PDB file of C-alpha atoms in Angstrom:
ATOM      1  CA  MET A 127      37.461   4.477  -6.913  1.00  0.00           C
ATOM      2  CA  GLY A 128      34.550   6.667  -8.074  1.00  0.00           C
ATOM      3  CA  LEU A 129      33.965  10.034  -6.523  1.00  0.00           C
ATOM      4  CA  SER A 130      30.801  10.319  -4.500  1.00  0.00           C
ATOM      5  CA  LEU A 131      28.771  13.512  -4.654  1.00  0.00           C
ATOM      6  CA  ARG A 132      28.333  15.820  -1.678  1.00  0.00           C
ATOM      7  CA  ALA A 133      24.992  15.346   0.032  1.00  0.00           C
ATOM      8  CA  ASP A 134      23.511  18.532  -1.477  1.00  0.00           C
ATOM      9  CA  ALA A 135      24.840  17.680  -4.939  1.00  0.00           C
ATOM     10  CA  GLN A 136      23.367  14.180  -4.687  1.00  0.00           C
ATOM     11  CA  ALA A 137      20.032  15.658  -3.577  1.00  0.00           C
ATOM     12  CA  ASN A 138      20.089  17.996  -6.590  1.00  0.00           C
ATOM     13  CA  ARG A 139      20.862  15.104  -8.906  1.00  0.00           C
ATOM     14  CA  ASP A 140      18.118  12.935  -7.443  1.00  0.00           C
ATOM     15  CA  ARG A 141      15.597  15.800  -7.656  1.00  0.00           C
ATOM     16  CA  LEU A 142      16.591  16.533 -11.275  1.00  0.00           C
ATOM     17  CA  LEU A 143      16.063  12.871 -12.226  1.00  0.00           C
ATOM     18  CA  GLU A 144      12.686  12.695 -10.482  1.00  0.00           C
ATOM     19  CA  VAL A 145      11.459  15.944 -12.045  1.00  0.00           C
ATOM     20  CA  ALA A 146      12.816  14.995 -15.472  1.00  0.00           C
ATOM     21  CA  ALA A 147      10.994  11.659 -15.332  1.00  0.00           C
ATOM     22  CA  ASN A 148       7.713  13.402 -14.562  1.00  0.00           C
ATOM     23  CA  VAL A 149       8.237  16.131 -17.171  1.00  0.00           C
ATOM     24  CA  PHE A 150       9.282  13.646 -19.886  1.00  0.00           C
ATOM     25  CA  ALA A 151       6.219  11.517 -19.082  1.00  0.00           C
ATOM     26  CA  ARG A 152       3.972  14.592 -19.372  1.00  0.00           C
ATOM     27  CA  SER A 153       5.599  16.461 -22.215  1.00  0.00           C
ATOM     28  CA  GLY A 154       7.887  14.051 -24.047  1.00  0.00           C
ATOM     29  CA  ALA A 155      11.647  13.861 -24.447  1.00  0.00           C
ATOM     30  CA  ASP A 156      11.789  17.258 -26.155  1.00  0.00           C
ATOM     31  CA  ALA A 157      10.584  19.008 -23.001  1.00  0.00           C
ATOM     32  CA  SER A 158      12.413  22.140 -21.979  1.00  0.00           C
ATOM     33  CA  LEU A 159      15.535  21.411 -19.953  1.00  0.00           C
ATOM     34  CA  LYS A 160      15.272  24.910 -18.510  1.00  0.00           C
ATOM     35  CA  ALA A 161      11.776  24.071 -17.247  1.00  0.00           C
ATOM     36  CA  ILE A 162      13.075  20.816 -15.738  1.00  0.00           C
ATOM     37  CA  ALA A 163      15.825  22.680 -13.901  1.00  0.00           C
ATOM     38  CA  ALA A 164      13.390  25.333 -12.658  1.00  0.00           C
ATOM     39  CA  GLU A 165      10.873  22.742 -11.445  1.00  0.00           C
ATOM     40  CA  ALA A 166      13.705  20.914  -9.642  1.00  0.00           C
ATOM     41  CA  GLY A 167      14.725  24.166  -7.977  1.00  0.00           C
ATOM     42  CA  VAL A 168      18.181  24.365  -9.542  1.00  0.00           C
ATOM     43  CA  GLY A 169      19.768  26.500 -12.211  1.00  0.00           C
ATOM     44  CA  ILE A 170      20.221  25.306 -15.772  1.00  0.00           C
ATOM     45  CA  GLY A 171      23.993  25.283 -15.182  1.00  0.00           C
ATOM     46  CA  THR A 172      23.536  22.666 -12.453  1.00  0.00           C
ATOM     47  CA  LEU A 173      21.532  20.502 -14.830  1.00  0.00           C
ATOM     48  CA  TYR A 174      24.205  20.783 -17.547  1.00  0.00           C
ATOM     49  CA  ARG A 175      27.021  20.046 -15.072  1.00  0.00           C
ATOM     50  CA  ARG A 176      25.320  16.780 -14.106  1.00  0.00           C
ATOM     51  CA  PHE A 177      23.947  15.935 -17.580  1.00  0.00           C
ATOM     52  CA  PRO A 178      25.848  17.661 -20.395  1.00  0.00           C
ATOM     53  CA  THR A 179      23.323  16.565 -23.039  1.00  0.00           C
ATOM     54  CA  ARG A 180      19.620  15.807 -23.201  1.00  0.00           C
ATOM     55  CA  ASP A 181      20.517  12.202 -24.024  1.00  0.00           C
ATOM     56  CA  ASP A 182      22.651  11.993 -20.875  1.00  0.00           C
ATOM     57  CA  LEU A 183      19.645  13.094 -18.807  1.00  0.00           C
ATOM     58  CA  ILE A 184      17.248  10.681 -20.530  1.00  0.00           C
ATOM     59  CA  GLU A 185      19.737   7.816 -20.104  1.00  0.00           C
ATOM     60  CA  ALA A 186      20.152   8.638 -16.383  1.00  0.00           C
ATOM     61  CA  VAL A 187      16.378   8.799 -15.882  1.00  0.00           C
ATOM     62  CA  TYR A 188      15.926   5.489 -17.630  1.00  0.00           C
ATOM     63  CA  ARG A 189      18.743   3.778 -15.738  1.00  0.00           C
ATOM     64  CA  THR A 190      17.673   5.176 -12.367  1.00  0.00           C
ATOM     65  CA  GLN A 191      14.055   4.214 -12.788  1.00  0.00           C
ATOM     66  CA  THR A 192      14.908   0.736 -14.044  1.00  0.00           C
ATOM     67  CA  ASP A 193      17.266   0.108 -11.122  1.00  0.00           C
ATOM     68  CA  SER A 194      14.702   1.501  -8.684  1.00  0.00           C
ATOM     69  CA  LEU A 195      11.959  -0.786 -10.006  1.00  0.00           C
ATOM     70  CA  ALA A 196      14.239  -3.793  -9.926  1.00  0.00           C
ATOM     71  CA  GLY A 197      15.265  -2.976  -6.360  1.00  0.00           C
ATOM     72  CA  THR A 198      11.687  -2.847  -5.121  1.00  0.00           C
ATOM     73  CA  ALA A 199      11.326  -6.644  -5.405  1.00  0.00           C
ATOM     74  CA  ALA A 200      13.285  -7.266  -2.204  1.00  0.00           C
ATOM     75  CA  THR A 201      11.468  -4.465  -0.379  1.00  0.00           C
ATOM     76  CA  LEU A 202       8.052  -5.784  -1.430  1.00  0.00           C
ATOM     77  CA  LEU A 203       8.956  -9.296  -0.282  1.00  0.00           C
ATOM     78  CA  THR A 204       9.716  -8.002   3.217  1.00  0.00           C
ATOM     79  CA  ALA A 205       6.375  -6.209   3.418  1.00  0.00           C
ATOM     80  CA  HIS A 206       4.038  -8.711   1.704  1.00  0.00           C
ATOM     81  CA  GLU A 207       3.570 -12.387   1.100  1.00  0.00           C
ATOM     82  CA  PRO A 208       5.131 -13.410  -2.211  1.00  0.00           C
ATOM     83  CA  THR A 209       2.023 -13.441  -4.403  1.00  0.00           C
ATOM     84  CA  GLU A 210       0.953  -9.982  -3.247  1.00  0.00           C
ATOM     85  CA  ALA A 211       4.558  -8.750  -3.601  1.00  0.00           C
ATOM     86  CA  LEU A 212       4.524 -10.007  -7.205  1.00  0.00           C
ATOM     87  CA  ARG A 213       1.174  -8.248  -7.862  1.00  0.00           C
ATOM     88  CA  ALA A 214       2.515  -4.980  -6.398  1.00  0.00           C
ATOM     89  CA  TRP A 215       5.647  -5.273  -8.501  1.00  0.00           C
ATOM     90  CA  MET A 216       3.620  -5.917 -11.654  1.00  0.00           C
ATOM     91  CA  GLU A 217       1.532  -2.798 -10.963  1.00  0.00           C
ATOM     92  CA  ARG A 218       4.729  -0.797 -10.517  1.00  0.00           C
ATOM     93  CA  PHE A 219       6.062  -2.222 -13.765  1.00  0.00           C
ATOM     94  CA  VAL A 220       3.023  -0.904 -15.661  1.00  0.00           C
ATOM     95  CA  ASP A 221       3.517   2.514 -14.071  1.00  0.00           C
ATOM     96  CA  TYR A 222       7.197   2.405 -14.966  1.00  0.00           C
ATOM     97  CA  MET A 223       6.317   1.651 -18.580  1.00  0.00           C
ATOM     98  CA  LEU A 224       3.763   4.459 -18.662  1.00  0.00           C
ATOM     99  CA  THR A 225       6.453   6.950 -17.630  1.00  0.00           C
ATOM    100  CA  LYS A 226       8.662   5.706 -20.492  1.00  0.00           C
ATOM    101  CA  GLN A 227       6.105   6.723 -23.144  1.00  0.00           C
ATOM    102  CA  GLY A 228       7.310  10.296 -23.109  1.00  0.00           C
ATOM    103  CA  MET A 229      10.829   9.106 -23.848  1.00  0.00           C
ATOM    104  CA  ALA A 230       9.811   6.453 -26.366  1.00  0.00           C
ATOM    105  CA  ASP A 231      11.112   8.296 -29.434  1.00  0.00           C
ATOM    106  CA  ALA A 232      14.472   9.019 -27.843  1.00  0.00           C
ATOM    107  CA  LEU A 233      15.117   5.709 -26.054  1.00  0.00           C
ATOM    108  CA  PRO A 234      16.049   3.464 -29.026  1.00  0.00           C
ATOM    109  CA  ALA A 235      18.954   5.708 -30.041  1.00  0.00           C
ATOM    110  CA  ILE A 236      20.074   6.124 -26.427  1.00  0.00           C
ATOM    111  CA  LEU A 237      19.925   2.370 -25.769  1.00  0.00           C
ATOM    112  CA  ALA A 238      21.929   1.805 -28.943  1.00  0.00           C
ATOM    113  CA  ALA A 239      24.525   4.444 -27.998  1.00  0.00           C
ATOM    114  CA  HIS A 240      25.047   3.246 -24.401  1.00  0.00           C
ATOM    115  CA  ASP A 241      26.576  -0.158 -24.820  1.00  0.00           C
ATOM    116  CA  GLY A 242      25.125  -2.611 -22.384  1.00  0.00           C
ATOM    117  CA  LEU A 243      22.287  -0.412 -21.067  1.00  0.00           C
ATOM    118  CA  SER A 244      19.573  -2.479 -22.720  1.00  0.00           C
ATOM    119  CA  ALA A 245      21.086  -5.731 -21.455  1.00  0.00           C
ATOM    120  CA  HIS A 246      21.564  -4.250 -17.976  1.00  0.00           C
ATOM    121  CA  SER A 247      17.887  -3.280 -17.851  1.00  0.00           C
ATOM    122  CA  ARG A 248      16.691  -6.630 -19.144  1.00  0.00           C
ATOM    123  CA  VAL A 249      18.813  -8.540 -16.605  1.00  0.00           C
ATOM    124  CA  ALA A 250      17.822  -6.271 -13.676  1.00  0.00           C
ATOM    125  CA  LEU A 251      14.099  -6.639 -14.392  1.00  0.00           C
ATOM    126  CA  HIS A 252      14.402 -10.358 -15.075  1.00  0.00           C
ATOM    127  CA  ASP A 253      16.263 -10.901 -11.809  1.00  0.00           C
ATOM    128  CA  ALA A 254      13.584  -8.977  -9.896  1.00  0.00           C
ATOM    129  CA  VAL A 255      10.762 -11.108 -11.360  1.00  0.00           C
ATOM    130  CA  HIS A 256      12.820 -14.260 -10.752  1.00  0.00           C
ATOM    131  CA  LYS A 257      13.305 -13.309  -7.077  1.00  0.00           C
ATOM    132  CA  LEU A 258       9.542 -12.686  -6.643  1.00  0.00           C
ATOM    133  CA  VAL A 259       8.538 -15.900  -8.441  1.00  0.00           C
ATOM    134  CA  ALA A 260      11.109 -17.978  -6.541  1.00  0.00           C
ATOM    135  CA  ALA A 261       9.765 -16.659  -3.225  1.00  0.00           C
ATOM    136  CA  GLY A 262       6.242 -17.596  -4.250  1.00  0.00           C
ATOM    137  CA  GLN A 263       7.358 -21.046  -5.340  1.00  0.00           C
ATOM    138  CA  GLU A 264       9.215 -21.556  -2.090  1.00  0.00           C
ATOM    139  CA  ALA A 265       6.109 -20.469  -0.146  1.00  0.00           C
ATOM    140  CA  GLY A 266       4.066 -22.965  -2.161  1.00  0.00           C
ATOM    141  CA  THR A 267       1.759 -20.353  -3.638  1.00  0.00           C
ATOM    142  CA  LEU A 268       3.093 -20.129  -7.201  1.00  0.00           C
ATOM    143  CA  ARG A 269       3.427 -22.823  -9.832  1.00  0.00           C
ATOM    144  CA  ARG A 270       6.863 -24.410 -10.278  1.00  0.00           C
ATOM    145  CA  ASP A 271       6.860 -24.122 -14.083  1.00  0.00           C
ATOM    146  CA  ILE A 272       6.901 -20.302 -14.202  1.00  0.00           C
ATOM    147  CA  ASP A 273       9.650 -18.661 -16.243  1.00  0.00           C
ATOM    148  CA  ALA A 274      10.528 -15.087 -15.202  1.00  0.00           C
ATOM    149  CA  GLY A 275      11.141 -14.139 -18.812  1.00  0.00           C
ATOM    150  CA  ASP A 276       7.646 -15.280 -19.754  1.00  0.00           C
ATOM    151  CA  VAL A 277       6.161 -13.189 -16.961  1.00  0.00           C
ATOM    152  CA  LEU A 278       8.067 -10.131 -18.215  1.00  0.00           C
ATOM    153  CA  MET A 279       6.897 -10.765 -21.791  1.00  0.00           C
ATOM    154  CA  ALA A 280       3.285 -11.009 -20.590  1.00  0.00           C
ATOM    155  CA  LEU A 281       3.691  -7.764 -18.652  1.00  0.00           C
ATOM    156  CA  GLY A 282       5.187  -6.142 -21.719  1.00  0.00           C
ATOM    157  CA  GLY A 283       2.133  -7.246 -23.664  1.00  0.00           C
ATOM    158  CA  ILE A 284      -0.180  -5.794 -21.012  1.00  0.00           C
ATOM    159  CA  THR A 285       1.611  -2.465 -21.155  1.00  0.00           C
ATOM    160  CA  LEU A 286       1.521  -2.460 -24.955  1.00  0.00           C
ATOM    161  CA  ILE A 287      -2.229  -3.050 -24.959  1.00  0.00           C
ATOM    162  CA  THR A 288      -2.953  -0.599 -22.153  1.00  0.00           C
ATOM    163  CA  GLY A 289      -0.341   1.995 -23.033  1.00  0.00           C
ATOM    164  CA  HIS A 290      -2.279   5.028 -21.841  1.00  0.00           C
ATOM    165  CA  GLU A 291      -3.186   6.265 -18.392  1.00  0.00           C
ATOM    166  CA  HIS A 292      -6.889   6.135 -19.218  1.00  0.00           C
ATOM    167  CA  GLN A 293      -6.494   2.357 -19.615  1.00  0.00           C
ATOM    168  CA  ARG A 294      -4.720   1.888 -16.266  1.00  0.00           C
ATOM    169  CA  GLU A 295      -7.702   0.081 -14.735  1.00  0.00           C
ATOM    170  CA  LEU A 296      -7.679  -2.387 -17.629  1.00  0.00           C
ATOM    171  CA  ALA A 297      -3.977  -3.031 -16.970  1.00  0.00           C
ATOM    172  CA  SER A 298      -4.780  -3.950 -13.347  1.00  0.00           C
ATOM    173  CA  ARG A 299      -7.534  -6.338 -14.481  1.00  0.00           C
ATOM    174  CA  LEU A 300      -5.117  -7.997 -16.914  1.00  0.00           C
ATOM    175  CA  ILE A 301      -2.475  -8.275 -14.173  1.00  0.00           C
ATOM    176  CA  THR A 302      -5.072 -10.067 -12.037  1.00  0.00           C
ATOM    177  CA  LEU A 303      -5.726 -12.541 -14.882  1.00  0.00           C
ATOM    178  CA  LEU A 304      -1.997 -13.095 -15.375  1.00  0.00           C
ATOM    179  CA  LEU A 305      -1.364 -13.554 -11.671  1.00  0.00           C
ATOM    180  CA  GLU A 306      -4.271 -15.987 -11.320  1.00  0.00           C
ATOM    181  CA  SER A 307      -2.661 -18.144 -14.025  1.00  0.00           C
ATOM    182  CA  LEU A 308       0.538 -18.293 -11.956  1.00  0.00           C
ATOM    183  CA  VAL A 309      -1.066 -19.306  -8.672  1.00  0.00           C
ATOM    184  CA  LEU A 310      -0.630 -22.929  -7.666  1.00  0.00           C
ATOM    185  CA  GLY A 311      -3.681 -25.050  -8.286  1.00  0.00           C
ATOM    186  CA  ARG A 312      -4.901 -22.938 -11.198  1.00  0.00           C
ATOM    187  CA  PRO A 313      -4.847 -24.255 -14.769  1.00  0.00           C
TER     188      PRO A 313
END
C-alpha cells in the first residue's frame, strides 16, 4: 500500500506542480528550480524532497496535467451537452499543448526514460475523447463513424499549426471546423 502525503505536504506538492507548469511554459524546462520553489512558497529543500531531479519534476508536471485533462471529460459531460463538452475539452487540449511547449526539449528523453509514460498519456487522452464522442453519439448529435484516435490526431495537427499563444484564436476557429465535421447531418 502506498503512503499518502499529509494534507500540507500534498498541498505543497500540488502547488509546486502548478507553479512548475506555469514557469516551464513561460521560461522553458531550464527554468530555475529555486525560482519555482520560491514562487510556490516553499524552500528549495522541499522541492528536492518531492522531486530529486529536474526530470522528476518535469515528469510529474506532465503526468499530472495529462491525467487532469483526461479527467475533465467526465466533469464536462455533467455540466454540458455532449457536443459542447467535446468543444470545451478540445479547447483545453490546445491549452494543455501550449503549456508543454516550454518542456518540449526535455520531454522526449523523459518519455523514453519513464517506461510506459507515453503509452499511459496516449491511452488516457484517447479514453477521454472516446467518452466524449460516445456520449455525443448516444445523444444523437455526433456521427457514428468517428474514431477517437482520428479526433486526437486532428487536434494534434491544430496544435502543431497554432503552436503559439498569439495564434490561440486561430486554434479555436479550427476546432469549430473540426467539430462541425463531427456533428450529425454534416458532410
